[in-house]
């Protein structure tokens, strides 16, 4: 029986070696430069530690959604190139320029704002984001010529530097992604005709980087796969040669022997079928364990896996372990690396009607992160 360390109620154990190994594996597989995507606190794993591990594994760059995330990485000592692509209207890019953050540009106005923050001796570095069908942000095809021409002019006068051109795929189907990829090629040719010569072009995230080799273009943006999780509904982490980096676990907080017919948790959605032992797990929806997974989530205790019994509450939920010997302080694993016996995070995602991305990203601030081996 594995016991939790004394005094630890709940924790997410982060295996940074797994992140580094996953990046190594993906670099080999794709033969491309890896931009490690560590937005949303590194998908819940901790942005700085995820970035460090990814860089150890050979990632060349780091990316986040917004500038505050980028500044937090700089404060955390990450000095690799950092790209941020989602900006508030009216953002002043001076601090981004001063901290050497590369700015994703989705419109003519953003281009002008970024250029205004540059100086002759220190131009702001940008990656132009072009819309190729996803319908989110990105320069509209009708504006390609205008923006490329202006970017080339601003580059010539030393106001900014275009280091990259990028887009994002929908993963709807290989055919849809190929169509978007061909639109991207048109955009790249257009940019070239205005004299833009970016160091990198990138369109593939984890899904396409693995499934659509023609989308790799020498540089891929990897999020979910570097955390060891699969972007495919029908392929597991192990199928892809990846190791899940996060293990969510808690110490059994109480055990109670009850008779048959005992109702469990709000609404008595579960009643014991026979004399049974109930184990209390101190994690709830405040910690990101979805209430929608009530009855469907799985917990590994003492070498056996049990379903959640009844409703998941804000701070805790119950498992009905029958006659299995369980004691206060035993380790209860909600998810981790299935090759080591832990339930896969996908069990929780399926039970809650969502995807693995959302489960790990929403693990809340009340759950301390601890690095494996630390
Ligand atoms: C989140 C994100 C990624 C990473 O996607 P994964 O599917 O996690 O690899 C890449 N590019 C953009 C623009 C994103 O928003």
mmCIF file of C-alpha atoms in Angstrom, residues 4 13 20 38 66-67 93 98 129 141 153 199 205 208 222-223 226 240 264 270 281 298 307 313 336 338 352 355 360:
data_model
loop_
_atom_site.group_PDB
_atom_site.id
_atom_site.type_symbol
_atom_site.label_atom_id
_atom_site.label_comp_id
_atom_site.label_asym_id
_atom_site.label_seq_id
_atom_site.Cartn_x
_atom_site.Cartn_y
_atom_site.Cartn_z
ATOM 1 C CA UNK A 4 1.186 9.729 1.063
ATOM 2 C CA UNK A 13 3.416 15.652 -9.042
ATOM 3 C CA UNK A 20 12.060 16.864 -21.548
ATOM 4 C CA UNK A 38 3.418 26.876 -21.963
ATOM 5 C CA UNK A 66 -0.523 36.748 -23.666
ATOM 6 C CA UNK A 67 2.160 39.196 -22.645
ATOM 7 C CA UNK A 93 4.074 46.890 -26.775
ATOM 8 C CA UNK A 98 12.058 46.044 -23.611
ATOM 9 C CA UNK A 129 -0.226 35.528 -37.800
ATOM 10 C CA UNK A 141 -6.494 37.216 -46.558
ATOM 11 C CA UNK A 153 8.649 48.870 -45.022
ATOM 12 C CA UNK A 199 13.564 32.755 -39.866
ATOM 13 C CA UNK A 205 0.385 22.240 -33.184
ATOM 14 C CA UNK A 208 -0.763 18.102 -37.109
ATOM 15 C CA UNK A 222 3.896 21.731 -29.280
ATOM 16 C CA UNK A 223 1.570 21.989 -26.311
ATOM 17 C CA UNK A 226 4.999 17.744 -24.515
ATOM 18 C CA UNK A 240 2.526 8.004 -29.405
ATOM 19 C CA UNK A 264 -23.313 8.801 -0.259
ATOM 20 C CA UNK A 270 -24.914 6.356 -4.796
ATOM 21 C CA UNK A 281 -10.726 11.871 -1.075
ATOM 22 C CA UNK A 298 -11.630 6.592 -11.402
ATOM 23 C CA UNK A 307 -15.178 4.686 -9.488
ATOM 24 C CA UNK A 313 -18.399 18.252 -3.955
ATOM 25 C CA UNK A 336 -1.117 9.776 -14.041
ATOM 26 C CA UNK A 338 -1.259 4.420 -17.116
ATOM 27 C CA UNK A 352 -16.938 14.893 -17.716
ATOM 28 C CA UNK A 355 -10.830 16.563 -23.290
ATOM 29 C CA UNK A 360 -4.954 19.165 -16.493
#
